[in-house]
XYZ file of N, CA and C in Angstrom:
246
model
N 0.840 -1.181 0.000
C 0.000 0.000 0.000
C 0.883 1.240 0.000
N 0.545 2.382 -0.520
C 1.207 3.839 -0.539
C -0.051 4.346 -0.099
N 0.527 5.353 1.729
C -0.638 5.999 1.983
C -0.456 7.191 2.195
N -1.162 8.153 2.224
C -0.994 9.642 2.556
C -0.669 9.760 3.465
N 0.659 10.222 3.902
C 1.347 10.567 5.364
C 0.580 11.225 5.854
N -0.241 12.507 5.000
C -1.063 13.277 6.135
C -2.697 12.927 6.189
N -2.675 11.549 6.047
C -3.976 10.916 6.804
C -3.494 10.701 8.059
N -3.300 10.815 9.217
C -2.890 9.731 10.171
C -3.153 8.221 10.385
N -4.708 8.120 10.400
C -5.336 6.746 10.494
C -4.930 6.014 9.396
N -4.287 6.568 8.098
C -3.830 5.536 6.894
C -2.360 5.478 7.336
N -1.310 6.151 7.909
C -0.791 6.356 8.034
C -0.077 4.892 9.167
N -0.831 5.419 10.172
C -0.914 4.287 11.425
C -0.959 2.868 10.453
N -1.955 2.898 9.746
C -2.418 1.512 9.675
C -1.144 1.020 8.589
N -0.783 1.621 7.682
C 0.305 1.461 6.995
C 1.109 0.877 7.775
N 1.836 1.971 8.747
C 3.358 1.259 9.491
C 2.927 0.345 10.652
N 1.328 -0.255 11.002
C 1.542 -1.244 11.986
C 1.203 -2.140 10.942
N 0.553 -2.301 9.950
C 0.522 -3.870 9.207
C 1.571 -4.250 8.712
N 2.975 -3.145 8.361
C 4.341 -3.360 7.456
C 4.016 -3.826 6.418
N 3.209 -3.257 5.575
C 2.241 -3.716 4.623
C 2.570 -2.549 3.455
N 3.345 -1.824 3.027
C 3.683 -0.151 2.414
C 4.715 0.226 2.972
N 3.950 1.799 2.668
C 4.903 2.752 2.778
C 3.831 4.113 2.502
N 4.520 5.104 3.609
C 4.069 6.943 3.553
C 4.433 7.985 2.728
N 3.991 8.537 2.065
C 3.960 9.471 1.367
C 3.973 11.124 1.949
N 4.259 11.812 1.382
C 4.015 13.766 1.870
C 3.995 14.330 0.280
N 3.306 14.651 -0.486
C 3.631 15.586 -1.423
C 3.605 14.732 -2.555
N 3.536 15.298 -3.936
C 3.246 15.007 -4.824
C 4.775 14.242 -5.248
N 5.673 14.740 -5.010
C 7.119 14.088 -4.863
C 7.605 12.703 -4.531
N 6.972 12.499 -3.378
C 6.878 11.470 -2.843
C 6.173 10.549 -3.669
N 5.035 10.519 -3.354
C 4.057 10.252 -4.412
C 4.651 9.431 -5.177
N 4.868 9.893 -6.380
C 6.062 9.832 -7.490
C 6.938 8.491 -7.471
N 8.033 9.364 -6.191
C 8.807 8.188 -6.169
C 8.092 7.004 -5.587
N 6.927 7.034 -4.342
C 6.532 5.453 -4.319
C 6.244 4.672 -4.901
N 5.517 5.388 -6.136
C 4.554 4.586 -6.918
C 6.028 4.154 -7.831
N 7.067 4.769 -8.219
C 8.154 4.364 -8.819
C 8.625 3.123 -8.218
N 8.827 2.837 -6.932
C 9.159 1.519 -6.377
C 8.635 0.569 -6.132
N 7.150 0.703 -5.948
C 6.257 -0.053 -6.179
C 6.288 -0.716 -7.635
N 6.418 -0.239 -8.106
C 6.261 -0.706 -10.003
C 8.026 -1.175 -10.222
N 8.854 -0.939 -9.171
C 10.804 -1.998 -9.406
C 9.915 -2.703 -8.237
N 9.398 -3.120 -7.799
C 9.513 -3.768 -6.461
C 9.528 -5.647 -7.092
N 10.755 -6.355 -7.274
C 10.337 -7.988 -7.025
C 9.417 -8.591 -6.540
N 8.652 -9.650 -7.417
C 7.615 -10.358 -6.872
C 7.286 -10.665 -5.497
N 8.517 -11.162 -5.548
C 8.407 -11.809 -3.773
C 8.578 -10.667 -2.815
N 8.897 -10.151 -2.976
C 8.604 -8.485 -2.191
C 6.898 -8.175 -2.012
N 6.649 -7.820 -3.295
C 5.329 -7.186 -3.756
C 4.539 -8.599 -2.805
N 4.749 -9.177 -3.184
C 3.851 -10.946 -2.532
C 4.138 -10.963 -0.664
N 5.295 -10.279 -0.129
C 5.131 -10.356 1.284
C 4.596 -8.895 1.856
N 4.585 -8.102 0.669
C 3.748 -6.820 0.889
C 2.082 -7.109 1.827
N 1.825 -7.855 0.564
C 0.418 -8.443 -0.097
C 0.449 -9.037 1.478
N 1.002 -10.174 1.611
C 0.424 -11.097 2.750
C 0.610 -10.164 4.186
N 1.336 -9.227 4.141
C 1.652 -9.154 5.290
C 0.372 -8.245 5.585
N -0.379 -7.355 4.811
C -1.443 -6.166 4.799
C -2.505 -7.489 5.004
N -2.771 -8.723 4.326
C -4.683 -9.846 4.287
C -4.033 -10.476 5.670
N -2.679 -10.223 6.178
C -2.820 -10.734 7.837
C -3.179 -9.139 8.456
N -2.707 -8.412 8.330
C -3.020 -7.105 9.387
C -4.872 -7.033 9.066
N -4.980 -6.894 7.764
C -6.680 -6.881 7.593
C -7.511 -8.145 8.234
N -7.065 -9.387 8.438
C -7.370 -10.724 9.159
C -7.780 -10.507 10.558
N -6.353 -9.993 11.029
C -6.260 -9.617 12.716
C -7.092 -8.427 13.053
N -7.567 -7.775 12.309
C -8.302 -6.541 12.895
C -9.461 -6.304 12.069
N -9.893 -6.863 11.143
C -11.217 -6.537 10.215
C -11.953 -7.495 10.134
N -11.790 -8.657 10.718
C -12.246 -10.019 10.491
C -14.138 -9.544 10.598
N -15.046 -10.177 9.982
C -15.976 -9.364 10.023
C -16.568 -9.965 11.488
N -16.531 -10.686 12.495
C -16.755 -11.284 13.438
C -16.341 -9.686 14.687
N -15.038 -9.398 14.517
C -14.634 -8.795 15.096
C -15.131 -7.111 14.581
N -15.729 -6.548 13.245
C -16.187 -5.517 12.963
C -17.294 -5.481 14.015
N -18.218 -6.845 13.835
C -19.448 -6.986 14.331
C -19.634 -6.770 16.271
N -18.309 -7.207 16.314
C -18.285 -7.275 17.906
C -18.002 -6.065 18.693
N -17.639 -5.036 17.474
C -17.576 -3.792 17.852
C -18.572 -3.011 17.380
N -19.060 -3.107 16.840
C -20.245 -2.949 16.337
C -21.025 -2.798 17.670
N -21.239 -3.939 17.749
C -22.437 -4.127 18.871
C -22.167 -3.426 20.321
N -20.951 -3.559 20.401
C -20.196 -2.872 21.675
C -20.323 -1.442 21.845
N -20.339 -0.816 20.648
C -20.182 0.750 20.624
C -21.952 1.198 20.585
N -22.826 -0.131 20.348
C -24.208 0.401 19.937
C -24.907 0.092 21.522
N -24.029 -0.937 22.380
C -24.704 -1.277 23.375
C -23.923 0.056 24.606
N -22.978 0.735 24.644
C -22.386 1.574 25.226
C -23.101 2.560 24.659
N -23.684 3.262 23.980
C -25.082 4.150 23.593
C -25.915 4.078 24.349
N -26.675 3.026 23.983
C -27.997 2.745 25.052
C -27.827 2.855 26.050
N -26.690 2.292 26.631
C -26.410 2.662 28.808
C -26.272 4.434 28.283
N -25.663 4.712 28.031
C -25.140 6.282 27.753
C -26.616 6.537 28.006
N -27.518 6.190 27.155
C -28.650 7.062 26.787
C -29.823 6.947 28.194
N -30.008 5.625 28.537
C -30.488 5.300 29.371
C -29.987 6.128 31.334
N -28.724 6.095 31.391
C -28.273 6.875 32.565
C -28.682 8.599 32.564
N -29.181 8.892 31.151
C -29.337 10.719 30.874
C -30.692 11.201 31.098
């Protein structure tokens, strides 16, 4: 992945999956997408796996759902105590 350094949240998620690389400026930019396109298969391929494990460990839809429900059931007490 190449993400916008000045997203933070893409940013974060970039350097904890080790899945990419950050960008600033149209410069940057540039050159990532330049290394991305030299990058060796087997590079590009532990890119790949290493981002469908970071997306595994934290997006699994079990675990969307479980937050899901968590943030909808922490509402209702919220709402209910007011």
């Amino acid at each position: 992945a190449l993400a916008n350094g000045a997203c933070e949240p893409l940013a974060d998620h970039v350097a904890a999956s080790g899945a990419g690389e950050r960008y600033r400026g149209r410069r940057q930019l540039r050159a990532g997408l330049l290394r991305a396109l030299a990058r060796p298969d087997d590079e590009r391929r532990r890119l790949g796996e290493a981002g469908r494990r970071y997306v595994a460990a934290h997006y699994a839809p079990t675990l969307v759902a479980r937050a899901w429900l968590d943030a909808v059931e922490s509402a209702c007490k919220l709402s209910e105590a007011t």
